[in-house]
Coordinates of C-alpha atoms in Angstrom, one line a residue:
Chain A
X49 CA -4.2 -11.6 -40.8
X50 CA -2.7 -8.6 -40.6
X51 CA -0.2 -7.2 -37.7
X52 CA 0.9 -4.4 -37.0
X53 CA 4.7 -5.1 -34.8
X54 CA 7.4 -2.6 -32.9
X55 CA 10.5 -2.6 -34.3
X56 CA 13.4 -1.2 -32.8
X57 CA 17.1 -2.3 -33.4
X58 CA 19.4 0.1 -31.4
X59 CA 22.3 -0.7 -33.1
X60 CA 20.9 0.3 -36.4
X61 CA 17.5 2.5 -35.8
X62 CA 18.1 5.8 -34.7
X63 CA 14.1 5.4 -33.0
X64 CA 11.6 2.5 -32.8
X65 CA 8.8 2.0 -35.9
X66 CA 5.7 -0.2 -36.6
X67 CA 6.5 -2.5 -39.4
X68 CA 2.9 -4.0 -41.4
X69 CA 2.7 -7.8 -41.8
X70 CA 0.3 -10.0 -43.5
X71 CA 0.5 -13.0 -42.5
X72 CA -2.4 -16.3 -42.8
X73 CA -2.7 -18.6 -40.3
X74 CA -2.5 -21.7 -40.6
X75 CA -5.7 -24.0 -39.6
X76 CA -3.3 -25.2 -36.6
X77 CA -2.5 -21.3 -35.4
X78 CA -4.8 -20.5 -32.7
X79 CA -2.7 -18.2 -30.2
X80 CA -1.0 -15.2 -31.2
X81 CA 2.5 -16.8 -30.7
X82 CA 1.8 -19.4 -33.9
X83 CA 1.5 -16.0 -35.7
X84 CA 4.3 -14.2 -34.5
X85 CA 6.8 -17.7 -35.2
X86 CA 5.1 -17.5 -38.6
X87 CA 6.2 -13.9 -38.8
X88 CA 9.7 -14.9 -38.2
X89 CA 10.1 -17.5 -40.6
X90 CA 9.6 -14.4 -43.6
X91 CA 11.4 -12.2 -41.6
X92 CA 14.4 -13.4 -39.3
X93 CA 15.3 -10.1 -38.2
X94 CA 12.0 -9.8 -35.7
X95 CA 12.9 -11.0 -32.5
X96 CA 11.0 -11.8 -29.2
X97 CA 10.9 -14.4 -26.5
X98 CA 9.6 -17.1 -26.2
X99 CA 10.0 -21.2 -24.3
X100 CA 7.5 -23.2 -23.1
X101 CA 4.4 -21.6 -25.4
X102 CA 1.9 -22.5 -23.1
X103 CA 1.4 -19.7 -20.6
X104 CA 3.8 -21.3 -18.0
X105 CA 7.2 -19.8 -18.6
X106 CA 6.3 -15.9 -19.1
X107 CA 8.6 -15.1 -21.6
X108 CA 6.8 -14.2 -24.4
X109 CA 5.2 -10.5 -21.7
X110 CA 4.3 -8.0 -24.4
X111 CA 1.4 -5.7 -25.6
X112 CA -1.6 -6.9 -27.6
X113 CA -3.5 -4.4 -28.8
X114 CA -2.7 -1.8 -25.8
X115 CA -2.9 -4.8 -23.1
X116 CA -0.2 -6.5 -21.5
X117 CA -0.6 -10.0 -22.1
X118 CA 1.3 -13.9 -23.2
X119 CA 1.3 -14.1 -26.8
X120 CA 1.4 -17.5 -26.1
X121 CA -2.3 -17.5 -24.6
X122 CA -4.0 -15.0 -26.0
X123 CA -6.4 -16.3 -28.9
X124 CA -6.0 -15.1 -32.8
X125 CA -10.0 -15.3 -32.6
X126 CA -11.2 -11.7 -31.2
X127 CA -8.3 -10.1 -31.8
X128 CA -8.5 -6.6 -34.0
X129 CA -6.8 -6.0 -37.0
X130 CA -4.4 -5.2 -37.3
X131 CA -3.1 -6.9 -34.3
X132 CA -0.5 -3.7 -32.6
X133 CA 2.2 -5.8 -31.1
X134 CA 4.3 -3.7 -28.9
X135 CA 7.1 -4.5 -26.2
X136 CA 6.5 -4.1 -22.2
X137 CA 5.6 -0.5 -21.6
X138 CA 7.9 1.0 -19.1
X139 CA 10.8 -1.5 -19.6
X140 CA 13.8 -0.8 -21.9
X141 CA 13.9 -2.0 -24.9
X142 CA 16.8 -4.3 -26.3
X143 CA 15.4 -5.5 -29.5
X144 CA 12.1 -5.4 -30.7
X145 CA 9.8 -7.1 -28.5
X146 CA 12.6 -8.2 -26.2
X147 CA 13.3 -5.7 -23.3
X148 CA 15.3 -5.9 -20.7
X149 CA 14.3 -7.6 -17.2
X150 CA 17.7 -6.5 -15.2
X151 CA 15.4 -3.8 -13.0
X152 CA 12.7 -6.2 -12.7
X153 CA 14.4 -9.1 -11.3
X154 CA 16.5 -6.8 -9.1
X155 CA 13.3 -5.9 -7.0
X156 CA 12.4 -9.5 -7.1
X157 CA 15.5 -10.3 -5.4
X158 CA 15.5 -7.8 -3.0
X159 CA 12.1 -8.9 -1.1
X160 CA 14.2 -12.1 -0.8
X161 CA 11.7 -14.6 -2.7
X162 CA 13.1 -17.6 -0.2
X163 CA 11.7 -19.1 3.0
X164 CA 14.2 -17.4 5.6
X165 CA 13.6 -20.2 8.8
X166 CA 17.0 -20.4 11.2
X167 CA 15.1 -22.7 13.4
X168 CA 17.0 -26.0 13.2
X169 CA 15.0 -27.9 10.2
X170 CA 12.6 -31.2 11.5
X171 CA 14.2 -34.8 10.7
X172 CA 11.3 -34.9 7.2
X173 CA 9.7 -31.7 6.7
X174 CA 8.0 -28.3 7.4
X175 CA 5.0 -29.2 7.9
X176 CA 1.7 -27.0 7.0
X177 CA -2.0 -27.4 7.7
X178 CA -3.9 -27.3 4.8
X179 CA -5.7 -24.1 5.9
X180 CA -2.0 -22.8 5.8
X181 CA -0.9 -24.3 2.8
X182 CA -4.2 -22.6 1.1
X183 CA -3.1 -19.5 2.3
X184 CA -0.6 -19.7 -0.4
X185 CA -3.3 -19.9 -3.1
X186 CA -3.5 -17.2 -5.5
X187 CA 0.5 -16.1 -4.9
X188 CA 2.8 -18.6 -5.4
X189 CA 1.4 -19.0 -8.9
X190 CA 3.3 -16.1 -10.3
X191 CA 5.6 -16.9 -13.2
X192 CA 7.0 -13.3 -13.4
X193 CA 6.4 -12.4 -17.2
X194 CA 6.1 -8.8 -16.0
X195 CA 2.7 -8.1 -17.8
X196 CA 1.5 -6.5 -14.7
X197 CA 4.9 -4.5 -13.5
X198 CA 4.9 -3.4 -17.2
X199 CA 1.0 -1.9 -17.0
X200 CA 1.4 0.0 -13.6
X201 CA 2.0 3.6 -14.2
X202 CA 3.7 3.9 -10.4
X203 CA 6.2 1.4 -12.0
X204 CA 6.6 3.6 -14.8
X205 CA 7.0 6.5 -12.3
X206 CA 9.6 5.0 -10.5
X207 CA 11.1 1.7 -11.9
X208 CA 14.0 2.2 -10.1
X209 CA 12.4 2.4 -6.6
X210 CA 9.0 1.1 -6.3
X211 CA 9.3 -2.8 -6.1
X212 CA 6.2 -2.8 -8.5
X213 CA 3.4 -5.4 -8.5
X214 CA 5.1 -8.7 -9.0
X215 CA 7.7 -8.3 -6.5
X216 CA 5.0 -7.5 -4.0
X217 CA 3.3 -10.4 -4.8
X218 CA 6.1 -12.5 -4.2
X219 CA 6.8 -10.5 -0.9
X220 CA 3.3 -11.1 0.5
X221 CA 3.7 -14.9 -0.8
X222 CA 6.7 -15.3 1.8
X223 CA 4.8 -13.2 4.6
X224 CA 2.2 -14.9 4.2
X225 CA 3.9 -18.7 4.6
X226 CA 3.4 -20.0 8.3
X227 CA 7.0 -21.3 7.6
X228 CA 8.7 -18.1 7.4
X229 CA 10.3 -16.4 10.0
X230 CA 11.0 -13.0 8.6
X231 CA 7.5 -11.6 8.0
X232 CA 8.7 -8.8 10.8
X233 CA 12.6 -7.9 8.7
X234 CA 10.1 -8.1 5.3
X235 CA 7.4 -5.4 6.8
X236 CA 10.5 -3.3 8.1
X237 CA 11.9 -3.2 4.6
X238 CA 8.6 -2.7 2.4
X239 CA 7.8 0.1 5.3
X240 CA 8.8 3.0 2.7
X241 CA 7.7 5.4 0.9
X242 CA 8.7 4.0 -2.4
X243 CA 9.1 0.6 -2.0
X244 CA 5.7 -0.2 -1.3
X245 CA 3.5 2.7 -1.3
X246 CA 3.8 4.0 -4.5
X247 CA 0.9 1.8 -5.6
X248 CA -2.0 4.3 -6.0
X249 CA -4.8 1.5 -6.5
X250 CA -4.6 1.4 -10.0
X251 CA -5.2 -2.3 -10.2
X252 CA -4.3 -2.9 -13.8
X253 CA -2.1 -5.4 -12.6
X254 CA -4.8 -7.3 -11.2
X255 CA -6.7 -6.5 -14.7
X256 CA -3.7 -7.7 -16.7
X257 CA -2.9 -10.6 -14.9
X258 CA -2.6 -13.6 -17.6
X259 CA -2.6 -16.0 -15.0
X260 CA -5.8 -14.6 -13.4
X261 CA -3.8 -13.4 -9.9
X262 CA -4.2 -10.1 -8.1
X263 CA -1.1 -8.4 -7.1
X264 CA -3.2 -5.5 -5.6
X265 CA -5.3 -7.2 -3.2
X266 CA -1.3 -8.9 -2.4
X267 CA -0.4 -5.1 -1.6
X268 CA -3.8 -4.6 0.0
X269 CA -2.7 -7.3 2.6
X270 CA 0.6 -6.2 3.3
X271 CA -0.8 -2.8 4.5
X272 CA -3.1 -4.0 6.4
X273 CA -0.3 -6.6 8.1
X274 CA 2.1 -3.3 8.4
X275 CA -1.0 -1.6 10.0
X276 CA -1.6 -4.2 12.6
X277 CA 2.5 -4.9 13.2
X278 CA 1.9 -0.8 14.0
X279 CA -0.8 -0.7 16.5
Chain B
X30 CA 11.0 12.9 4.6
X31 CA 10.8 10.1 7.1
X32 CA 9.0 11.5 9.6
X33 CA 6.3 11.1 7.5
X34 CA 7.3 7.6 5.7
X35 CA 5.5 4.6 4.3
X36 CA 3.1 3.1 6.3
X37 CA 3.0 6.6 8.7
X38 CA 2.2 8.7 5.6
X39 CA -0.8 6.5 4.5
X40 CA -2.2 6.2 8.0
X41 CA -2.1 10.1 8.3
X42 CA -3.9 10.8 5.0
X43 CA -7.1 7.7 6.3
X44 CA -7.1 9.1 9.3
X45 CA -7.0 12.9 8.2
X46 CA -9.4 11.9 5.7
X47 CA -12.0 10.7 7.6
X48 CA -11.5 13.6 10.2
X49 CA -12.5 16.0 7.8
X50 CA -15.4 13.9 6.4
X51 CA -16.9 13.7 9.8
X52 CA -16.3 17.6 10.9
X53 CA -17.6 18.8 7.5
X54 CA -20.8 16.7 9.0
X55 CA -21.3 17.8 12.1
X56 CA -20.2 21.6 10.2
X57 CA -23.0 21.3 8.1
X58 CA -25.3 19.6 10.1
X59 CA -24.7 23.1 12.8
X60 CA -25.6 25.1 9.9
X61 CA -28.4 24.0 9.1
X62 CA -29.8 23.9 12.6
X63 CA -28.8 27.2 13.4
X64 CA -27.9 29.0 10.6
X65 CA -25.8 32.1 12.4
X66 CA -27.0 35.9 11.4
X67 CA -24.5 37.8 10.5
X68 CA -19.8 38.0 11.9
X69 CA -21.1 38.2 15.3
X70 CA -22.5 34.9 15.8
X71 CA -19.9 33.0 13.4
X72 CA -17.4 34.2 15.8
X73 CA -19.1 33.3 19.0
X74 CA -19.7 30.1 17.1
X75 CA -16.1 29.4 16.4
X76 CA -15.3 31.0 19.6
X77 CA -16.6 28.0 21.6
X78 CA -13.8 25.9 23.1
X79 CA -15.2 22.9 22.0
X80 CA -16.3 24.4 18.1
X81 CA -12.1 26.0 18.4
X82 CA -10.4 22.5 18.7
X83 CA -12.5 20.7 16.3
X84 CA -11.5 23.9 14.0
X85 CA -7.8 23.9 14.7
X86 CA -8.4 20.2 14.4
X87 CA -9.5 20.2 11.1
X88 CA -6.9 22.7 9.5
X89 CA -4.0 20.1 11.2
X90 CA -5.8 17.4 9.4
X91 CA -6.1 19.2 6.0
X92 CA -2.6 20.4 6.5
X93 CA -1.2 17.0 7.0
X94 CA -3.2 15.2 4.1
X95 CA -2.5 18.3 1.9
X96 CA 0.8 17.6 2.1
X97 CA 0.7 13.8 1.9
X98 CA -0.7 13.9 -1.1
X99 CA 1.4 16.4 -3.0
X100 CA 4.1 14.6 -1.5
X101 CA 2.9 11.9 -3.5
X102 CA 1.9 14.1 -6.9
X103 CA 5.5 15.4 -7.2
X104 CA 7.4 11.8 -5.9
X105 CA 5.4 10.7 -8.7
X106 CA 5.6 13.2 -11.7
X107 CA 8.3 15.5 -10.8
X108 CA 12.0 14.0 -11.4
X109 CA 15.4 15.2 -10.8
X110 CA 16.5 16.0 -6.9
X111 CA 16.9 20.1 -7.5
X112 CA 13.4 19.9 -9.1
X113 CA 11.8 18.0 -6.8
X114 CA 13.6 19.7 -3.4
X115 CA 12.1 23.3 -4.8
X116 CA 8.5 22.1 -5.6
X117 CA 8.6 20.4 -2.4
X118 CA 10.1 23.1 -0.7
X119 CA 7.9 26.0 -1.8
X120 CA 4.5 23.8 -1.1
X121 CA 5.7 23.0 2.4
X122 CA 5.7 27.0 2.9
X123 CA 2.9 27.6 1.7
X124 CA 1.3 24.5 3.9
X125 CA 3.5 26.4 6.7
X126 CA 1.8 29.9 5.9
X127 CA -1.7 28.5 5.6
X128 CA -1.2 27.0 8.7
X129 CA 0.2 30.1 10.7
X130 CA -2.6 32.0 8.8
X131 CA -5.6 29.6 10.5
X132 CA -3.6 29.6 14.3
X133 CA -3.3 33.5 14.5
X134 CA -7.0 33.8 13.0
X135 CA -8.2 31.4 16.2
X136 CA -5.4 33.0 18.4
X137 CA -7.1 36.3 17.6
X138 CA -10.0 34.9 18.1
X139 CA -10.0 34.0 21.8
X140 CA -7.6 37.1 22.5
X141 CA -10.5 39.2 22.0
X142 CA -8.6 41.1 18.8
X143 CA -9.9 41.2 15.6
X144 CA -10.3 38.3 13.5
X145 CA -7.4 37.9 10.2

C-alpha cells in the first residue's frame, strides 16, 4: 500500500517534505495505525503519537487524505492511494506528525474543565436526575485529539485567542451540568469577541468529529444561553 | 471595540439583519403597488414621517451590520495591530461618511432644500 507521509525534522530540515512509502499490510492490519507502526519498523526516524490504538486516547489526531481524523480508527479499506498522511493543520509542528498541543490545552484550561460548586458537598453525593445526567450526553465524551480545533479555519485565524471547538465543547459540558455553579462567571468569560465568537458556522468540527460529537451545535447552545442570560 | 463585543455584536448583526429583510419587503411590496412617476413622488414618498424613520431606520441597521461584519473580515484575515487599526480605521470613516451622507439627504428632505 502505498503512503504518501509529512516529514519535517526542524533540527535538520530547513522545510517540511512528503516522503513515498510502500508498505503491505499484513492480513492483521486493518486501521491505518497498523500501517504507520509497520512504517516505523523500516524507518525509525518517522515519528507520531500514539497509546491506547483504539480511538480512546486521541493521540494519534492527524490528516488522512485532507481530513482530520484517528489513525487508529480509520480503516485501510477505502482509503486512496497513496494514503497523504499529514500533521494537524494549524498546529505547530515538532516532528513529523507530532505537533505541539501547548496552545490547545491552554484554552482548555482556561474554560476551567472542572465542576466549580462552593456549596458545602452532601454526606454521599451530587446527585443528578437522569434527565440531567443525559443532558451531559454528547459532551463529556470528548477525548481532546484536536481533529476538530485542527480543521476550523477560525482556529487557524486566531489560535492564540479563539478557544476553538473542543474547548467550547468542554465549556458548554460544565454549563450545561445541573451541578455547576458557575454557568453565570463561564458566560461572562466566553462573552468576547474572540473567545467565542469567532466561530463563523463552519461546522467541520462537527464533520470531523471521530467520536461522532458536534462541537458546533455545543457553541450553538452557548449563544443561545448567553442570549437568554441577556434579555 | 467593546461597545460592540461578543454576544452584543452578533445580536446587532440578527437583528439588523432581519430589519433590513423585512423593510426591503414592505419597500418592494410599495413599489409595486404604487410604482411613483417620476423625483416628485419618490420624495413625497420618502418624505412621509412614517416612510422617513423606517428609512433612517434602515441605513442605522445597514450601518451597524456593515460594520459588524467587516469587523469580523479583518479580525479574521488581517494581522498585525498597525494593520489592522488602519483598515479598521479607514472603513469606520467611510461607515461614518455614508452615514452623515443618508442623515443630511433626509434632513434636506424634510427642510424643504434640495435633496443630496
Amino acid at each position: 500500500m502505498k503512503l504518501s507521509i509529512y516529514r519535517y525534522d526542524p533540527e535538520r530540515d530547513r522545510r517540511p517534505r512528503m516522503q513515498d512509502y510502500d508498505v503491505a499490510p499484513a492480513p492483521s492490519d486493518r486501521m491505518l495505525l497498523d500501517l504507520l507502526i509497520r512504517v516505523k519498523a523500516l524507518d525509525d526516524s518517522l515519528a507520531f503519537r500514539r497509546s491506547c490504538r483504539e480511538g480512546v486516547c486521541g493521540s494519534d489526531g492527524m490528516n488522512i487524505n485532507g481530513r482530520n481524523g484517528l489513525a487508529c480508527i480509520t480503516p485501510l479499506a477505502g482509503l486512496k492511494e497513496p494514503v497523504e498522511v499529514r500533521p494537524l493543520p494549524g498546529f505547530p509542528v515538532i516532528r513529523d506528525l507530532v505537533v505541539d498541543m501547548t496552545q490547545f490545552f491552554a484554552h482548555y484550561h482556561s474554560v476551567k474543565p472542572y465542576l466549580v460548586n462552593d456549596e458545602p458537598p452532601p454526606e454521599r453525593e451530587r446527585l443528578q436526575s437522569p434527565q440531567e445526567r443525559a443532558a451531559l450526553d454528547g459532551l463529556y465524551e470528548c477525548i481532546l485529539c484536536a481533529c476538530c480545533s485542527g480543521f476550523c479555519p477560525p482556529y487557524w485565524w486566531n489560535p492564540d485567542k479563539y478557544v476553538g471547538p473542543a474547548g467550547l465543547l468542554q465549556a458548554y459540558r460544565f454549563i450545561a451540568d445541573s451541578r455547576d455553579r458557575a454557568t453565570r462567571e463561564r458566560l461572562a468569560f466566553l462573552d468576547d469577541v474572540y473567545r467565542l465568537y469567532r466561530c463563523r458556522t463552519i461546522m467541520n468540527c462537527t464533520e470531523v468529529c471521530p467520536k461522532n460529537l458536534s462541537p458546533s451545535r455545543a457553541i450553538e447552545r452557548i449563544r443561545a444561553k448567553l442570549l437568554a442570560d441577556g434579555l | 471595540m467593546r461597545l460592540l463585543s461578543g454576544l452584543r455584536a452578533w445580536t446587532v448583526q440578527r437583528a439588523s439583519a432581519l430589519y433590513m429583510l423585512g423593510f426591503l419587503a414592505w419597500l418592494a411590496a410599495a413599489l409595486l403597488a404604487a410604482p411613483p412617476e417620476g423625483y416628485a413622488q419618490w420624495r413625497a414618498m420618502v418624505a412621509r414621517p412614517a416612510a422617513s424613520a423606517a428609512f433612517a431606520l434602515f441605513f442605522a441597521a445597514l450601518l451597524a451590520h456593515a460594520w459588524v461584519g467587516v469587523r469580523d473580515v479583518v479580525l479574521d484575515y488581517v494581522h498585525g495591530t498597525v494593520l489592522r487599526a488602519t483598515v479598521l480605521a479607514l472603513a469606520a470613516g467611510a461607515l461614518l461618511a455614508a452615514g452623515a451622507w443618508v442623515a443630511l439627504a433626509l434632513a434636506a428632505l424634510h427642510s424643504g432644500g434640495a435633496a443630496a
